[in-house]
mmCIF file of C-alpha atoms in Angstrom:
data_model
loop_
_atom_site.group_PDB
_atom_site.id
_atom_site.type_symbol
_atom_site.label_atom_id
_atom_site.label_comp_id
_atom_site.label_asym_id
_atom_site.label_seq_id
_atom_site.Cartn_x
_atom_site.Cartn_y
_atom_site.Cartn_z
ATOM 1 C CA MET A 314 0.328 -0.266 0.168
ATOM 2 C CA ASN A 315 0.850 3.542 -1.649
ATOM 3 C CA GLY A 316 -1.684 5.413 -0.719
ATOM 4 C CA LEU A 317 -2.007 5.684 -4.778
ATOM 5 C CA ASN A 318 -5.170 3.209 -5.928
ATOM 6 C CA GLY A 319 -4.266 -0.081 -4.039
ATOM 7 C CA GLY A 320 -4.545 -3.369 -5.859
ATOM 8 C CA ASN A 321 -8.169 -4.361 -4.255
ATOM 9 C CA VAL A 322 -10.101 -1.284 -5.936
ATOM 10 C CA PRO A 323 -11.161 -1.246 -9.474
ATOM 11 C CA ALA A 324 -10.566 0.071 -12.649
ATOM 12 C CA MET A 325 -13.018 2.567 -12.092
ATOM 13 C CA VAL A 326 -10.902 4.678 -9.927
ATOM 14 C CA THR A 327 -8.091 4.498 -11.167
ATOM 15 C CA GLY A 328 -5.264 7.591 -12.208
ATOM 16 C CA TYR A 329 -7.186 9.671 -8.844
ATOM 17 C CA PRO A 330 -4.745 9.891 -6.113
ATOM 18 C CA THR A 331 -5.731 8.623 -2.827
ATOM 19 C CA PRO A 332 -4.874 8.618 0.955
ATOM 20 C CA ALA A 333 -3.596 6.034 2.698
ATOM 21 C CA GLY A 334 -5.787 6.490 5.616
ATOM 22 C CA TYR A 335 -9.249 5.707 3.708
ATOM 23 C CA GLN A 336 -7.719 2.892 1.555
ATOM 24 C CA ALA A 337 -9.659 0.650 4.020
ATOM 25 C CA GLU A 338 -12.471 2.347 4.157
ATOM 26 C CA LEU A 339 -13.136 2.359 0.147
ATOM 27 C CA ALA A 340 -12.239 -0.986 0.261
ATOM 28 C CA TYR A 341 -14.685 -2.110 2.417
ATOM 29 C CA ILE A 342 -17.300 0.200 0.584
ATOM 30 C CA TYR A 343 -16.214 -1.679 -2.426
ATOM 31 C CA ASN A 344 -16.380 -5.406 -1.081
ATOM 32 C CA MET A 345 -20.014 -4.388 -0.073
ATOM 33 C CA VAL A 346 -21.362 -3.203 -2.921
ATOM 34 C CA GLU A 347 -19.629 -6.830 -4.671
ATOM 35 C CA VAL A 348 -22.172 -8.163 -1.847
ATOM 36 C CA LEU A 349 -24.797 -6.614 -2.203
ATOM 37 C CA SER A 350 -24.613 -7.311 -6.234
ATOM 38 C CA GLN A 351 -24.792 -11.003 -5.574
ATOM 39 C CA GLN A 352 -27.582 -11.032 -3.201
ATOM 40 C CA LEU A 353 -29.906 -8.993 -5.722
ATOM 41 C CA ALA A 354 -28.653 -11.442 -8.237
ATOM 42 C CA GLU A 355 -29.973 -14.157 -6.070
ATOM 43 C CA ASN A 356 -33.130 -12.424 -5.233
ATOM 44 C CA LYS A 357 -33.788 -12.049 -8.841
ATOM 45 C CA ARG A 358 -32.772 -16.117 -9.183
ATOM 46 C CA ALA A 359 -35.639 -16.318 -6.754
ATOM 47 C CA LEU A 360 -37.913 -14.298 -8.415
ATOM 48 C CA GLU A 361 -37.275 -15.977 -11.650
ATOM 49 C CA ASP A 362 -38.156 -19.219 -9.766
ATOM 50 C CA VAL A 363 -41.623 -17.641 -8.274
ATOM 51 C CA VAL A 364 -42.635 -16.585 -12.037
ATOM 52 C CA ALA A 365 -42.163 -20.018 -13.297
ATOM 53 C CA SER A 366 -43.778 -21.539 -11.025
ATOM 54 C CA VAL A 367 -47.042 -19.208 -11.316
ATOM 55 C CA GLY A 368 -46.598 -19.995 -15.286
ATOM 56 C CA ARG A 369 -46.781 -24.025 -14.709
ATOM 57 C CA VAL A 370 -49.943 -23.121 -12.824
ATOM 58 C CA ARG A 371 -51.981 -21.537 -14.979
ATOM 59 C CA SER A 372 -50.231 -23.683 -18.041
ATOM 60 C CA ARG A 373 -52.304 -26.433 -15.489
ATOM 61 C CA ALA A 374 -55.274 -24.732 -15.347
ATOM 62 C CA ARG A 375 -55.301 -23.936 -18.931
ATOM 63 C CA ILE A 376 -54.867 -27.218 -20.226
ATOM 64 C CA GLN A 377 -57.105 -29.124 -17.210
ATOM 65 C CA SER A 378 -59.674 -26.140 -17.975
ATOM 66 C CA LEU A 379 -59.686 -26.271 -14.396
ATOM 67 C CA GLY A 380 -61.209 -23.358 -12.429
ATOM 68 C CA ASN A 381 -60.294 -21.338 -9.142
ATOM 69 C CA GLU A 382 -61.124 -23.089 -6.495
ATOM 70 C CA ASP A 383 -60.443 -26.211 -8.634
ATOM 71 C CA LEU A 384 -57.194 -24.516 -9.200
ATOM 72 C CA LEU A 385 -56.713 -23.386 -6.135
ATOM 73 C CA THR A 386 -57.492 -27.212 -4.419
ATOM 74 C CA SER A 387 -54.614 -28.946 -6.603
ATOM 75 C CA ALA A 388 -52.242 -26.205 -6.028
ATOM 76 C CA ALA A 389 -52.940 -26.163 -1.902
ATOM 77 C CA ASP A 390 -50.593 -29.213 -1.302
ATOM 78 C CA GLU A 391 -47.972 -27.414 -3.641
ATOM 79 C CA LEU A 392 -48.126 -24.139 -2.078
ATOM 80 C CA GLY A 393 -48.137 -25.607 1.438
ATOM 81 C CA SER A 394 -44.757 -27.345 0.762
ATOM 82 C CA GLN A 395 -43.570 -24.341 0.001
ATOM 83 C CA GLU A 396 -44.789 -22.345 2.654
ATOM 84 C CA ALA A 397 -41.491 -23.196 4.596
ATOM 85 C CA ASN A 398 -39.383 -21.955 2.222
ATOM 86 C CA MET A 399 -41.136 -18.692 1.619
ATOM 87 C CA ASP A 400 -40.847 -17.774 4.907
ATOM 88 C CA THR A 401 -37.408 -18.829 5.320
ATOM 89 C CA THR A 402 -37.348 -17.028 1.688
ATOM 90 C CA ILE A 403 -38.978 -13.423 3.338
ATOM 91 C CA SER A 404 -36.902 -13.221 6.578
ATOM 92 C CA LEU A 405 -33.666 -13.724 4.543
ATOM 93 C CA LEU A 406 -34.404 -10.837 2.094
ATOM 94 C CA THR A 407 -36.003 -9.005 5.140
ATOM 95 C CA GLU A 408 -32.590 -9.479 6.869
ATOM 96 C CA LEU A 409 -30.752 -8.553 3.984
ATOM 97 C CA PHE A 410 -32.535 -5.342 3.082
ATOM 98 C CA GLU A 411 -31.801 -4.111 6.458
ATOM 99 C CA ARG A 412 -27.979 -5.133 5.770
ATOM 100 C CA ALA A 413 -28.487 -3.120 2.454
ATOM 101 C CA LYS A 414 -30.406 0.001 3.638
ATOM 102 C CA PHE A 415 -27.521 -0.114 6.995
ATOM 103 C CA SER A 416 -24.635 -0.182 4.221
ATOM 104 C CA ARG A 417 -26.341 2.104 1.877
ATOM 105 C CA ASP A 418 -25.810 4.696 4.767
ATOM 106 C CA GLU A 419 -22.332 3.644 5.786
ATOM 107 C CA TYR A 420 -21.569 4.165 1.987
ATOM 108 C CA ARG A 421 -23.343 7.611 1.940
ATOM 109 C CA ASN A 422 -21.153 8.422 4.718
ATOM 110 C CA LEU A 423 -18.248 6.879 3.148
ATOM 111 C CA SER A 424 -18.468 9.059 0.015
ATOM 112 C CA ALA A 425 -19.323 11.976 1.523
ATOM 113 C CA GLN A 426 -16.042 11.543 3.664
ATOM 114 C CA TYR A 427 -14.150 10.748 0.369
ATOM 115 C CA ALA A 428 -15.855 13.893 -1.412
ATOM 116 C CA SER A 429 -14.200 16.083 1.439
ATOM 117 C CA VAL A 430 -10.618 14.827 1.553
ATOM 118 C CA ILE A 431 -10.462 14.768 -2.018
ATOM 119 C CA ALA A 432 -11.992 18.437 -1.752
ATOM 120 C CA ALA A 433 -9.487 19.180 0.824
ATOM 121 C CA MET A 434 -6.515 17.794 -1.735
ATOM 122 C CA LEU A 435 -7.746 19.977 -4.115
ATOM 123 C CA LYS A 436 -7.029 22.819 -1.975
ATOM 124 C CA GLN A 437 -3.971 21.876 -0.934
ATOM 125 C CA PHE A 438 -3.050 21.171 -4.745
ATOM 126 C CA HIS A 439 -4.116 25.088 -5.722
ATOM 127 C CA ASP A 440 -2.280 26.704 -2.377
ATOM 128 C CA TYR A 441 0.702 25.002 -3.799
ATOM 129 C CA LYS A 442 -0.260 26.154 -7.415
ATOM 130 C CA GLN A 443 -0.608 29.113 -6.481
ATOM 131 C CA LYS A 444 2.445 29.115 -4.187
ATOM 132 C CA HIS A 445 4.857 27.835 -6.450
ATOM 133 C CA MET A 446 3.523 30.000 -9.657
ATOM 134 C CA ALA A 447 4.328 33.222 -7.140
ATOM 135 C CA ASP A 448 7.924 31.683 -6.317
ATOM 136 C CA VAL A 449 8.181 31.601 -9.928
ATOM 137 C CA ALA A 450 7.586 34.960 -10.798
ATOM 138 C CA ALA A 451 9.335 36.115 -7.797
ATOM 139 C CA TRP A 452 12.776 34.152 -8.812
ATOM 140 C CA HIS A 453 12.485 35.307 -12.725
ATOM 141 C CA ARG A 454 12.206 39.027 -11.313
ATOM 142 C CA SER A 455 15.402 38.442 -9.364
ATOM 143 C CA TYR A 456 16.785 36.766 -12.480
ATOM 144 C CA ARG A 457 15.630 39.831 -14.553
ATOM 145 C CA ALA A 458 17.284 42.075 -12.254
ATOM 146 C CA GLN A 459 20.582 40.026 -11.784
ATOM 147 C CA LEU A 460 20.385 39.783 -15.866
ATOM 148 C CA ALA A 461 19.940 43.900 -16.353
ATOM 149 C CA GLU A 462 22.863 44.570 -13.843
ATOM 150 C CA GLU A 463 25.513 41.983 -15.246
ATOM 151 C CA ARG A 464 24.416 43.517 -18.917
ATOM 152 C CA ALA A 465 24.954 47.053 -17.241
ATOM 153 C CA GLU A 466 28.194 45.963 -16.046
ATOM 154 C CA ASN A 467 29.342 44.431 -19.331
ATOM 155 C CA THR A 468 28.426 47.680 -21.096
ATOM 156 C CA ARG A 469 30.442 49.368 -18.497
ATOM 157 C CA LEU A 470 33.418 47.132 -19.163
ATOM 158 C CA ARG A 471 32.879 47.711 -23.385
ATOM 159 C CA GLU A 472 33.144 51.073 -22.797
ATOM 160 C CA GLN A 473 36.229 50.618 -20.914
ATOM 161 C CA ILE A 474 37.830 48.294 -23.331
ATOM 162 C CA TRP A 475 36.896 51.210 -26.129
ATOM 163 C CA GLU A 476 38.151 53.568 -24.699
ATOM 164 C CA MET A 477 41.449 51.621 -23.355
ATOM 165 C CA GLN A 478 41.534 51.196 -27.374
ATOM 166 C CA ALA A 479 41.087 54.681 -28.902
ATOM 167 C CA HIS A 480 43.948 55.755 -26.075
ATOM 168 C CA ALA A 481 46.506 52.664 -27.159
ATOM 169 C CA GLY A 482 45.417 54.171 -30.723
ATOM 170 C CA LYS A 483 46.157 57.546 -30.127
ATOM 171 C CA ALA A 484 49.077 56.530 -28.596
ATOM 172 C CA ASN A 485 50.605 54.559 -31.281
ATOM 173 C CA GLU A 486 49.967 57.710 -33.850
ATOM 174 C CA ASN A 487 51.878 59.714 -31.584
ATOM 175 C CA LEU A 488 55.102 57.253 -31.532
ATOM 176 C CA ARG A 489 54.862 57.080 -35.521
ATOM 177 C CA GLN A 490 54.511 60.618 -35.803
ATOM 178 C CA PHE A 491 57.640 60.918 -33.067
ATOM 179 C CA ARG A 492 59.519 57.981 -35.072
ATOM 180 C CA THR A 493 58.771 60.258 -38.202
ATOM 181 C CA LYS A 494 59.578 63.706 -36.704
ATOM 182 C CA TYR A 495 62.588 61.880 -34.974
ATOM 183 C CA ASP A 496 63.953 60.450 -39.036
ATOM 184 C CA GLU A 497 63.023 64.264 -40.334
ATOM 185 C CA ASP A 498 66.149 65.349 -38.834
ATOM 186 C CA ARG A 499 68.804 65.514 -41.322
ATOM 187 C CA ALA A 500 71.688 65.459 -39.165
ATOM 188 C CA ARG A 501 70.429 62.727 -37.053
ATOM 189 C CA TRP A 502 69.875 60.658 -39.843
ATOM 190 C CA GLU A 503 73.471 61.070 -41.295
ATOM 191 C CA LYS A 504 74.990 60.652 -38.234
ATOM 192 C CA ARG A 505 73.074 56.803 -38.544
ATOM 193 C CA VAL A 506 73.754 56.710 -42.175
ATOM 194 C CA ASP A 507 77.955 57.587 -41.526
ATOM 195 C CA THR A 508 77.804 55.191 -38.658
ATOM 196 C CA LYS A 509 76.251 52.344 -40.302
ATOM 197 C CA ALA A 510 78.893 52.932 -43.055
ATOM 198 C CA MET A 511 81.603 52.913 -40.560
ATOM 199 C CA ARG A 512 80.720 49.844 -39.182
ATOM 200 C CA GLN A 513 80.325 47.869 -42.614
ATOM 201 C CA GLU A 514 83.908 49.366 -44.041
ATOM 202 C CA LEU A 515 85.240 48.445 -40.428
ATOM 203 C CA ARG A 516 83.947 44.753 -40.988
ATOM 204 C CA PHE A 517 85.338 44.593 -44.130
ATOM 205 C CA TRP A 518 88.864 45.787 -43.319
ATOM 206 C CA LYS A 519 88.669 43.109 -40.755
ATOM 207 C CA ARG A 520 88.111 40.274 -43.285
ATOM 208 C CA MET A 521 90.910 41.376 -45.341
ATOM 209 C CA ALA A 522 93.272 41.705 -42.286
ATOM 210 C CA MET A 523 91.779 37.895 -41.189
ATOM 211 C CA PRO A 524 91.263 35.593 -44.106
ATOM 212 C CA GLU A 525 91.255 32.585 -42.211
ATOM 213 C CA LEU A 526 87.754 33.127 -40.284
ATOM 214 C CA PRO A 527 85.199 31.604 -42.401
ATOM 215 C CA ASP A 528 82.645 33.775 -43.965
ATOM 216 C CA ASP A 529 79.889 32.121 -41.780
ATOM 217 C CA ASP A 530 81.559 32.544 -38.640
ATOM 218 C CA PRO A 531 79.825 35.324 -35.605
ATOM 219 C CA TYR A 532 82.429 37.193 -35.520
ATOM 220 C CA TRP A 533 81.624 38.860 -38.851
ATOM 221 C CA SER A 534 77.657 40.112 -37.958
ATOM 222 C CA ASP A 535 76.993 43.419 -36.745
ATOM 223 C CA ASP A 536 78.094 44.757 -33.980
ATOM 224 C CA ASP A 537 74.038 44.925 -32.346
ATOM 225 C CA ASP A 538 74.328 41.219 -33.327
ATOM 226 C CA LEU A 539 72.259 41.483 -36.393
ATOM 227 C CA VAL A 540 73.288 40.876 -39.568
ATOM 228 C CA ASP A 541 72.166 43.440 -42.481
ATOM 229 C CA HIS A 542 70.416 42.243 -45.512
ATOM 230 C CA MET A 543 73.385 42.227 -47.767
ATOM 231 C CA GLU A 544 75.937 40.257 -45.557
ATOM 232 C CA LYS A 545 72.999 37.934 -45.283
ATOM 233 C CA LEU A 546 72.500 37.751 -49.839
ATOM 234 C CA ARG A 547 76.363 37.532 -49.612
ATOM 235 C CA LEU A 548 76.809 34.332 -47.479
ATOM 236 C CA HIS A 549 73.716 32.750 -49.855
ATOM 237 C CA GLU A 550 75.778 33.311 -52.670
ATOM 238 C CA LEU A 551 78.991 32.356 -51.048
ATOM 239 C CA GLU A 552 76.923 29.165 -50.320
ATOM 240 C CA ARG A 553 75.299 28.797 -53.748
ATOM 241 C CA LYS A 554 78.430 28.553 -55.350
ATOM 242 C CA ALA A 555 80.963 26.423 -53.037
ATOM 243 C CA ALA A 556 77.400 23.726 -54.062
ATOM 244 C CA GLU A 557 77.985 24.257 -57.593
ATOM 245 C CA GLU A 558 81.960 23.948 -57.448
ATOM 246 C CA ALA A 559 81.628 20.515 -55.306
ATOM 247 C CA LEU A 560 79.229 18.685 -57.623
ATOM 248 C CA ALA A 561 81.424 20.482 -60.613
ATOM 249 C CA GLY A 562 84.580 19.316 -59.431
ATOM 250 C CA VAL A 563 83.486 15.802 -58.146
ATOM 251 C CA GLY A 564 84.852 13.401 -60.873
ATOM 252 C CA GLY A 565 87.913 15.678 -61.490
ATOM 253 C CA MET A 566 88.634 16.157 -58.179
ATOM 254 C CA ASP A 567 92.564 14.873 -57.929
ATOM 255 C CA GLN A 568 93.440 16.447 -61.338
ATOM 256 C CA GLY A 569 94.399 20.119 -60.862
ATOM 257 C CA MET A 570 94.036 20.188 -57.005
ATOM 258 C CA GLU A 571 96.438 23.086 -57.113
ATOM 259 C CA GLY A 572 95.370 25.073 -59.464
ATOM 260 C CA LEU A 573 91.611 24.929 -58.401
ATOM 261 C CA GLY A 574 92.465 25.864 -55.145
ATOM 262 C CA HIS A 575 94.715 28.781 -56.836
ATOM 263 C CA ASP A 576 91.747 29.385 -58.462
ATOM 264 C CA ALA A 577 89.380 29.633 -55.404
ATOM 265 C CA SER A 578 92.120 31.971 -53.488
ATOM 266 C CA GLN A 579 91.679 34.317 -56.294
ATOM 267 C CA SER A 580 87.697 34.461 -56.660
ATOM 268 C CA MET A 581 87.065 34.739 -52.633
ATOM 269 C CA GLN A 582 89.418 38.242 -53.115
ATOM 270 C CA LEU A 583 87.709 39.428 -56.081
ATOM 271 C CA GLN A 584 84.505 39.049 -53.438
ATOM 272 C CA MET A 585 85.908 40.037 -50.678
ATOM 273 C CA GLY A 586 86.604 43.170 -52.522
ATOM 274 C CA GLY A 587 90.379 43.072 -53.772
ATOM 275 C CA VAL A 588 93.411 41.875 -52.492
ATOM 276 C CA PRO A 589 94.258 41.249 -49.617
ATOM 277 C CA MET A 590 97.201 43.943 -47.298
ATOM 278 C CA GLN A 591 100.884 43.526 -47.485
ATOM 279 C CA ARG A 592 103.243 45.034 -46.570
ATOM 280 C CA GLU A 593 106.177 47.311 -48.013
ATOM 281 C CA ASP A 594 108.809 44.628 -49.215
ATOM 282 C CA SER A 595 112.480 45.711 -49.668
ATOM 283 C CA SER A 596 112.184 46.259 -53.281
ATOM 284 C CA GLY A 597 110.697 49.880 -52.594
ATOM 285 C CA MET A 598 106.912 49.609 -53.733
ATOM 286 C CA GLY A 599 104.814 52.065 -52.360
ATOM 287 C CA ILE A 600 101.856 51.806 -50.033
ATOM 288 C CA PRO A 601 99.258 49.553 -52.327
ATOM 289 C CA VAL A 602 96.287 50.789 -53.706
ATOM 290 C CA LEU A 603 93.161 50.430 -51.437
ATOM 291 C CA PRO A 604 90.495 48.215 -52.499
ATOM 292 C CA PRO A 605 87.095 49.494 -53.570
ATOM 293 C CA ARG A 606 84.500 49.792 -51.356
ATOM 294 C CA PRO A 607 81.540 47.051 -50.705
ATOM 295 C CA SER A 608 78.804 47.066 -52.343
ATOM 296 C CA SER A 609 77.138 46.339 -48.942
ATOM 297 C CA ALA A 610 77.887 49.695 -47.456
ATOM 298 C CA ALA A 611 76.012 51.506 -50.287
ATOM 299 C CA SER A 612 73.131 49.388 -50.064
ATOM 300 C CA THR A 613 72.116 49.934 -45.823
ATOM 301 C CA GLY A 614 72.082 53.725 -45.771
ATOM 302 C CA SER A 615 76.223 54.943 -46.707
ATOM 303 C CA SER A 616 75.351 56.426 -49.498
ATOM 304 C CA GLY A 617 72.731 59.056 -47.386
ATOM 305 C CA GLN A 618 69.384 58.586 -49.096
ATOM 306 C CA GLN A 619 66.558 57.770 -46.243
ATOM 307 C CA GLY A 620 64.412 54.430 -46.817
#
């Protein structure tokens, strides 16, 4: 028993919740109704027997053409034999009738109690529904208020972000203007160009003075550890030529090794911009001619052109 439509309740009330305290009373009512139905069926059968007996008497009188007195005389014995059964049946029917009236009153009382219980349940259900709707409405109002606050906060943060972006853009524009003004100074620009050219020329003379260092040595990078564009192009060109010479000289590496080394040294000297510096010998020769200025010096700003 869980208080919701027990197993003894017919399918007529299926789907309606019943309190657990009234389940026994409802079962008693349904049992009483079932007993009354059985008794009515028995009464119907007894009445059918009486009607059948009357029919037999009438058929006998019709066949024998008997009058009322003769019919009564012939049926007296049969009626006398059934008198005891009739008294018993009448007493039984009277008792059942009284019991049915009592059961009817009890059923009416139980039905009234059941109706009152259902009304109380409906009232509780309506109260709960009203309270639930009020709580849901209050929750929705609170949620909308919080949502409005969050939207306002989001709007405020977006405005702050927009202001920060505007300030950052203005600062970037000021920085660009400053750099433009800074580069427009002719004396400062010429100083930067001369400094760059001086560094490149110094690196060139170092190459002339130290031919034993390879071209890819990090010593030849700029003083600020940034290799300029022309230096990268020159190193890449040297690597390409070395690869081509290696591929071309695979078959004849043993032949003319000395001449190949001499030509390679001459080509290296030409790529470096001239011949290595030589001291004045005892033959009385003058100061050697200086090699030409490297092309990298003019490509990185030594020509004095901006851009």
